[in-house]
PDB file of N, CA and C in Angstrom:
ATOM      1  N   MET A 131     137.588  88.320  96.717  1.00 57.00           N
ATOM      2  CA  MET A 131     137.648  88.306  95.303  1.00 57.00           C
ATOM      3  C   MET A 131     138.897  87.752  94.764  1.00 57.00           C
ATOM      4  N   ASN A 132     138.986  87.410  93.514  1.00 85.00           N
ATOM      5  CA  ASN A 132     140.094  86.877  92.980  1.00 85.00           C
ATOM      6  C   ASN A 132     141.093  88.022  92.519  1.00 85.00           C
ATOM      7  N   LYS A 133     142.208  87.965  93.033  1.00 88.00           N
ATOM      8  CA  LYS A 133     143.206  89.046  92.855  1.00 88.00           C
ATOM      9  C   LYS A 133     143.625  89.119  91.453  1.00 88.00           C
ATOM     10  N   ALA A 134     143.799  87.957  90.765  1.00 92.00           N
ATOM     11  CA  ALA A 134     144.159  88.012  89.310  1.00 92.00           C
ATOM     12  C   ALA A 134     143.106  88.802  88.481  1.00 92.00           C
ATOM     13  N   LEU A 135     141.790  88.407  88.802  1.00 92.00           N
ATOM     14  CA  LEU A 135     140.688  89.068  88.023  1.00 92.00           C
ATOM     15  C   LEU A 135     140.726  90.531  88.287  1.00 92.00           C
ATOM     16  N   ASP A 136     141.009  90.949  89.617  1.00 90.00           N
ATOM     17  CA  ASP A 136     141.059  92.408  89.918  1.00 90.00           C
ATOM     18  C   ASP A 136     142.164  93.039  89.114  1.00 90.00           C
ATOM     19  N   ILE A 137     143.322  92.455  88.983  1.00 93.00           N
ATOM     20  CA  ILE A 137     144.496  93.031  88.280  1.00 93.00           C
ATOM     21  C   ILE A 137     144.136  93.224  86.831  1.00 93.00           C
ATOM     22  N   ILE A 138     143.547  92.150  86.220  1.00 94.00           N
ATOM     23  CA  ILE A 138     143.152  92.189  84.782  1.00 94.00           C
ATOM     24  C   ILE A 138     142.121  93.315  84.560  1.00 94.00           C
ATOM     25  N   ALA A 139     141.062  93.247  85.438  1.00 95.00           N
ATOM     26  CA  ALA A 139     140.084  94.311  85.288  1.00 95.00           C
ATOM     27  C   ALA A 139     140.500  95.684  85.377  1.00 95.00           C
ATOM     28  N   LEU A 140     141.436  95.897  86.321  1.00 94.00           N
ATOM     29  CA  LEU A 140     141.989  97.299  86.501  1.00 94.00           C
ATOM     30  C   LEU A 140     142.842  97.604  85.318  1.00 94.00           C
ATOM     31  N   THR A 141     143.569  96.724  84.767  1.00 95.00           N
ATOM     32  CA  THR A 141     144.482  96.998  83.566  1.00 95.00           C
ATOM     33  C   THR A 141     143.704  97.372  82.439  1.00 95.00           C
ATOM     34  N   ILE A 142     142.607  96.552  82.166  1.00 95.00           N
ATOM     35  CA  ILE A 142     141.741  96.899  81.028  1.00 95.00           C
ATOM     36  C   ILE A 142     141.052  98.200  81.148  1.00 95.00           C
ATOM     37  N   THR A 143     140.582  98.500  82.393  1.00 95.00           N
ATOM     38  CA  THR A 143     139.931  99.837  82.624  1.00 95.00           C
ATOM     39  C   THR A 143     141.003 101.034  82.530  1.00 95.00           C
ATOM     40  N   ILE A 144     142.163 100.813  82.930  1.00 95.00           N
ATOM     41  CA  ILE A 144     143.160 101.859  82.730  1.00 95.00           C
ATOM     42  C   ILE A 144     143.478 102.149  81.227  1.00 95.00           C
ATOM     43  N   VAL A 145     143.525 101.066  80.475  1.00 94.00           N
ATOM     44  CA  VAL A 145     143.635 101.239  78.986  1.00 94.00           C
ATOM     45  C   VAL A 145     142.490 102.013  78.348  1.00 94.00           C
ATOM     46  N   GLY A 146     141.257 101.792  78.821  1.00 96.00           N
ATOM     47  CA  GLY A 146     140.135 102.488  78.388  1.00 96.00           C
ATOM     48  C   GLY A 146     140.158 103.886  78.860  1.00 96.00           C
ATOM     49  N   ALA A 147     140.559 104.121  80.021  1.00 96.00           N
ATOM     50  CA  ALA A 147     140.792 105.612  80.419  1.00 96.00           C
ATOM     51  C   ALA A 147     141.787 106.346  79.681  1.00 96.00           C
ATOM     52  N   VAL A 148     142.919 105.734  79.391  1.00 97.00           N
ATOM     53  CA  VAL A 148     143.919 106.293  78.540  1.00 97.00           C
ATOM     54  C   VAL A 148     143.346 106.628  77.169  1.00 97.00           C
ATOM     55  N   ASN A 149     142.606 105.715  76.639  1.00 97.00           N
ATOM     56  CA  ASN A 149     142.058 105.862  75.321  1.00 97.00           C
ATOM     57  C   ASN A 149     141.132 107.107  75.383  1.00 97.00           C
ATOM     58  N   TRP A 150     140.253 107.157  76.360  1.00 96.00           N
ATOM     59  CA  TRP A 150     139.383 108.340  76.413  1.00 96.00           C
ATOM     60  C   TRP A 150     140.085 109.657  76.590  1.00 96.00           C
ATOM     61  N   GLY A 151     141.175 109.584  77.341  1.00 97.00           N
ATOM     62  CA  GLY A 151     141.961 110.852  77.431  1.00 97.00           C
ATOM     63  C   GLY A 151     142.630 111.252  76.075  1.00 97.00           C
ATOM     64  N   LEU A 152     143.070 110.285  75.321  1.00 97.00           N
ATOM     65  CA  LEU A 152     143.616 110.615  74.030  1.00 97.00           C
ATOM     66  C   LEU A 152     142.479 111.135  73.095  1.00 97.00           C
ATOM     67  N   ILE A 153     141.281 110.471  73.223  1.00 97.00           N
ATOM     68  CA  ILE A 153     140.239 111.118  72.476  1.00 97.00           C
ATOM     69  C   ILE A 153     139.966 112.487  72.798  1.00 97.00           C
ATOM     70  N   GLY A 154     139.817 112.817  74.153  1.00 97.00           N
ATOM     71  CA  GLY A 154     139.522 114.148  74.681  1.00 97.00           C
ATOM     72  C   GLY A 154     140.560 115.172  74.331  1.00 97.00           C
ATOM     73  N   PHE A 155     141.839 114.831  74.509  1.00 98.00           N
ATOM     74  CA  PHE A 155     142.833 115.793  74.220  1.00 98.00           C
ATOM     75  C   PHE A 155     143.284 116.008  72.816  1.00 98.00           C
ATOM     76  N   PHE A 156     143.345 114.885  72.135  1.00 98.00           N
ATOM     77  CA  PHE A 156     143.906 114.938  70.795  1.00 98.00           C
ATOM     78  C   PHE A 156     143.050 114.382  69.741  1.00 98.00           C
ATOM     79  N   GLN A 157     141.863 114.001  69.981  1.00 97.00           N
ATOM     80  CA  GLN A 157     140.938 113.478  68.968  1.00 97.00           C
ATOM     81  C   GLN A 157     141.525 112.217  68.310  1.00 97.00           C
ATOM     82  N   PHE A 158     142.209 111.468  69.157  1.00 97.00           N
ATOM     83  CA  PHE A 158     142.883 110.214  68.551  1.00 97.00           C
ATOM     84  C   PHE A 158     142.419 109.032  69.320  1.00 97.00           C
ATOM     85  N   ASN A 159     141.785 108.136  68.559  1.00 97.00           N
ATOM     86  CA  ASN A 159     141.200 106.905  69.309  1.00 97.00           C
ATOM     87  C   ASN A 159     142.197 105.721  69.030  1.00 97.00           C
ATOM     88  N   LEU A 160     142.909 105.426  70.125  1.00 95.00           N
ATOM     89  CA  LEU A 160     143.942 104.347  70.090  1.00 95.00           C
ATOM     90  C   LEU A 160     143.351 103.049  69.725  1.00 95.00           C
ATOM     91  N   VAL A 161     142.285 102.644  70.269  1.00 95.00           N
ATOM     92  CA  VAL A 161     141.644 101.371  70.041  1.00 95.00           C
ATOM     93  C   VAL A 161     141.272 101.152  68.533  1.00 95.00           C
ATOM     94  N   GLU A 162     140.739 102.208  67.979  1.00 96.00           N
ATOM     95  CA  GLU A 162     140.351 102.117  66.558  1.00 96.00           C
ATOM     96  C   GLU A 162     141.661 102.262  65.649  1.00 96.00           C
ATOM     97  N   ALA A 163     142.660 102.808  66.200  1.00 96.00           N
ATOM     98  CA  ALA A 163     143.964 102.831  65.342  1.00 96.00           C
ATOM     99  C   ALA A 163     144.584 101.598  65.344  1.00 96.00           C
ATOM    100  N   ILE A 164     144.521 100.742  66.459  1.00 94.00           N
ATOM    101  CA  ILE A 164     145.043  99.446  66.552  1.00 94.00           C
ATOM    102  C   ILE A 164     144.176  98.295  65.898  1.00 94.00           C
ATOM    103  N   PHE A 165     142.877  98.360  66.223  1.00 94.00           N
ATOM    104  CA  PHE A 165     142.009  97.257  65.887  1.00 94.00           C
ATOM    105  C   PHE A 165     141.082  97.659  64.668  1.00 94.00           C
ATOM    106  N   GLY A 166     140.992  98.802  64.228  1.00 93.00           N
ATOM    107  CA  GLY A 166     140.081  99.334  63.268  1.00 93.00           C
ATOM    108  C   GLY A 166     138.762  99.591  63.952  1.00 93.00           C
ATOM    109  N   ALA A 167     137.757  99.937  63.071  1.00 93.00           N
ATOM    110  CA  ALA A 167     136.551 100.493  63.656  1.00 93.00           C
ATOM    111  C   ALA A 167     135.390  99.327  63.569  1.00 93.00           C
ATOM    112  N   GLY A 168     135.838  98.105  63.471  1.00 95.00           N
ATOM    113  CA  GLY A 168     134.944  97.011  63.321  1.00 95.00           C
ATOM    114  C   GLY A 168     134.543  96.359  64.601  1.00 95.00           C
ATOM    115  N   TRP A 169     134.202  95.030  64.465  1.00 96.00           N
ATOM    116  CA  TRP A 169     133.718  94.319  65.525  1.00 96.00           C
ATOM    117  C   TRP A 169     134.698  94.033  66.741  1.00 96.00           C
ATOM    118  N   LEU A 170     136.043  93.917  66.271  1.00 96.00           N
ATOM    119  CA  LEU A 170     137.100  93.807  67.383  1.00 96.00           C
ATOM    120  C   LEU A 170     137.081  94.975  68.295  1.00 96.00           C
ATOM    121  N   ALA A 171     137.000  96.195  67.827  1.00 95.00           N
ATOM    122  CA  ALA A 171     137.006  97.417  68.623  1.00 95.00           C
ATOM    123  C   ALA A 171     135.805  97.426  69.506  1.00 95.00           C
ATOM    124  N   ARG A 172     134.651  96.934  69.061  1.00 96.00           N
ATOM    125  CA  ARG A 172     133.417  96.815  69.784  1.00 96.00           C
ATOM    126  C   ARG A 172     133.697  95.859  70.987  1.00 96.00           C
ATOM    127  N   ILE A 173     134.337  94.852  70.799  1.00 95.00           N
ATOM    128  CA  ILE A 173     134.636  93.873  71.810  1.00 95.00           C
ATOM    129  C   ILE A 173     135.540  94.517  72.903  1.00 95.00           C
ATOM    130  N   ILE A 174     136.446  95.244  72.486  1.00 95.00           N
ATOM    131  CA  ILE A 174     137.394  95.913  73.430  1.00 95.00           C
ATOM    132  C   ILE A 174     136.570  96.988  74.199  1.00 95.00           C
ATOM    133  N   TYR A 175     135.743  97.754  73.617  1.00 96.00           N
ATOM    134  CA  TYR A 175     134.879  98.675  74.347  1.00 96.00           C
ATOM    135  C   TYR A 175     133.998  98.004  75.275  1.00 96.00           C
ATOM    136  N   ALA A 176     133.367  96.837  74.957  1.00 97.00           N
ATOM    137  CA  ALA A 176     132.542  96.111  75.885  1.00 97.00           C
ATOM    138  C   ALA A 176     133.278  95.580  77.004  1.00 97.00           C
ATOM    139  N   ALA A 177     134.474  95.167  76.791  1.00 97.00           N
ATOM    140  CA  ALA A 177     135.343  94.640  77.844  1.00 97.00           C
ATOM    141  C   ALA A 177     135.671  95.675  78.876  1.00 97.00           C
ATOM    142  N   VAL A 178     135.989  96.876  78.333  1.00 97.00           N
ATOM    143  CA  VAL A 178     136.322  98.002  79.256  1.00 97.00           C
ATOM    144  C   VAL A 178     135.095  98.394  80.056  1.00 97.00           C
ATOM    145  N   GLY A 179     133.944  98.400  79.391  1.00 96.00           N
ATOM    146  CA  GLY A 179     132.727  98.695  80.208  1.00 96.00           C
ATOM    147  C   GLY A 179     132.367  97.622  81.228  1.00 96.00           C
ATOM    148  N   LEU A 180     132.486  96.361  80.942  1.00 96.00           N
ATOM    149  CA  LEU A 180     132.256  95.330  81.910  1.00 96.00           C
ATOM    150  C   LEU A 180     133.354  95.363  82.976  1.00 96.00           C
ATOM    151  N   CYS A 181     134.582  95.572  82.750  1.00 96.00           N
ATOM    152  CA  CYS A 181     135.535  95.839  83.787  1.00 96.00           C
ATOM    153  C   CYS A 181     135.340  96.985  84.643  1.00 96.00           C
ATOM    154  N   GLY A 182     134.750  98.027  84.039  1.00 94.00           N
ATOM    155  CA  GLY A 182     134.475  99.248  84.891  1.00 94.00           C
ATOM    156  C   GLY A 182     133.296  98.854  85.839  1.00 94.00           C
ATOM    157  N   LEU A 183     132.240  98.141  85.312  1.00 94.00           N
ATOM    158  CA  LEU A 183     131.140  97.708  86.263  1.00 94.00           C
ATOM    159  C   LEU A 183     131.783  96.793  87.409  1.00 94.00           C
ATOM    160  N   TYR A 184     132.547  95.871  87.014  1.00 94.00           N
ATOM    161  CA  TYR A 184     133.153  95.013  87.861  1.00 94.00           C
ATOM    162  C   TYR A 184     133.931  95.678  89.077  1.00 94.00           C
ATOM    163  N   LEU A 185     134.669  96.809  88.630  1.00 92.00           N
ATOM    164  CA  LEU A 185     135.442  97.571  89.559  1.00 92.00           C
ATOM    165  C   LEU A 185     134.586  98.289  90.514  1.00 92.00           C
ATOM    166  N   LEU A 186     133.375  98.518  90.275  1.00 91.00           N
ATOM    167  CA  LEU A 186     132.474  99.105  91.281  1.00 91.00           C
ATOM    168  C   LEU A 186     132.509  98.316  92.656  1.00 91.00           C
ATOM    169  N   THR A 187     132.779  97.072  92.520  1.00 88.00           N
ATOM    170  CA  THR A 187     132.839  96.197  93.811  1.00 88.00           C
ATOM    171  C   THR A 187     133.935  96.736  94.650  1.00 88.00           C
ATOM    172  N   PHE A 188     134.943  97.460  94.074  1.00 85.00           N
ATOM    173  CA  PHE A 188     136.083  98.024  94.958  1.00 85.00           C
ATOM    174  C   PHE A 188     135.522  98.963  96.030  1.00 85.00           C
ATOM    175  N   TYR A 189     134.416  99.633  95.773  1.00 81.00           N
ATOM    176  CA  TYR A 189     133.820 100.462  96.753  1.00 81.00           C
ATOM    177  C   TYR A 189     133.301  99.740  97.936  1.00 81.00           C
ATOM    178  N   ALA A 190     132.760  98.500  97.720  1.00 81.00           N
ATOM    179  CA  ALA A 190     132.313  97.658  98.717  1.00 81.00           C
ATOM    180  C   ALA A 190     133.483  97.064  99.592  1.00 81.00           C
ATOM    181  N   LYS A 191     134.581  96.902  98.926  1.00 77.00           N
ATOM    182  CA  LYS A 191     135.758  96.452  99.626  1.00 77.00           C
ATOM    183  C   LYS A 191     136.387  97.620 100.475  1.00 77.00           C
ATOM    184  N   THR A 192     136.290  98.820  99.913  1.00 74.00           N
ATOM    185  CA  THR A 192     136.673  99.987 100.686  1.00 74.00           C
ATOM    186  C   THR A 192     135.892 100.175 101.945  1.00 74.00           C
ATOM    187  N   GLY A 193     134.590 100.078 101.704  1.00 71.00           N
ATOM    188  CA  GLY A 193     133.683 100.192 102.841  1.00 71.00           C
ATOM    189  C   GLY A 193     133.866  99.159 103.946  1.00 71.00           C
ATOM    190  N   GLU A 194     134.309  97.976 103.610  1.00 69.00           N
ATOM    191  CA  GLU A 194     134.551  96.897 104.655  1.00 69.00           C
ATOM    192  C   GLU A 194     135.846  97.282 105.460  1.00 69.00           C
ATOM    193  N   ASN A 195     136.765  97.887 104.776  1.00 67.00           N
ATOM    194  CA  ASN A 195     138.117  98.280 105.374  1.00 67.00           C
ATOM    195  C   ASN A 195     137.914  99.467 106.316  1.00 67.00           C
ATOM    196  N   LEU A 196     136.775 100.273 106.229  1.00 63.00           N
ATOM    197  CA  LEU A 196     136.572 101.389 107.039  1.00 63.00           C
ATOM    198  C   LEU A 196     135.905 101.131 108.340  1.00 63.00           C
ATOM    199  N   ARG A 197     135.267  99.974 108.399  1.00 60.00           N
ATOM    200  CA  ARG A 197     134.541  99.580 109.606  1.00 60.00           C
ATOM    201  C   ARG A 197     135.345  99.164 110.796  1.00 60.00           C
TER     202      ARG A 197
END
């Protein structure tokens, strides 16, 4: 796989995870605080979701290393 794409996807997913942590612990949504509650925030949420799905391929990579 493309290493740059892996790093970008991991970074975006970490940002999403931090946002969910802030929501869970402090009821503070960082994405909406920065981008508002409009279409731009929805694009960010969609990007986080797509990156999370892409990172599922890391399980396949881990399995290859165990053989």
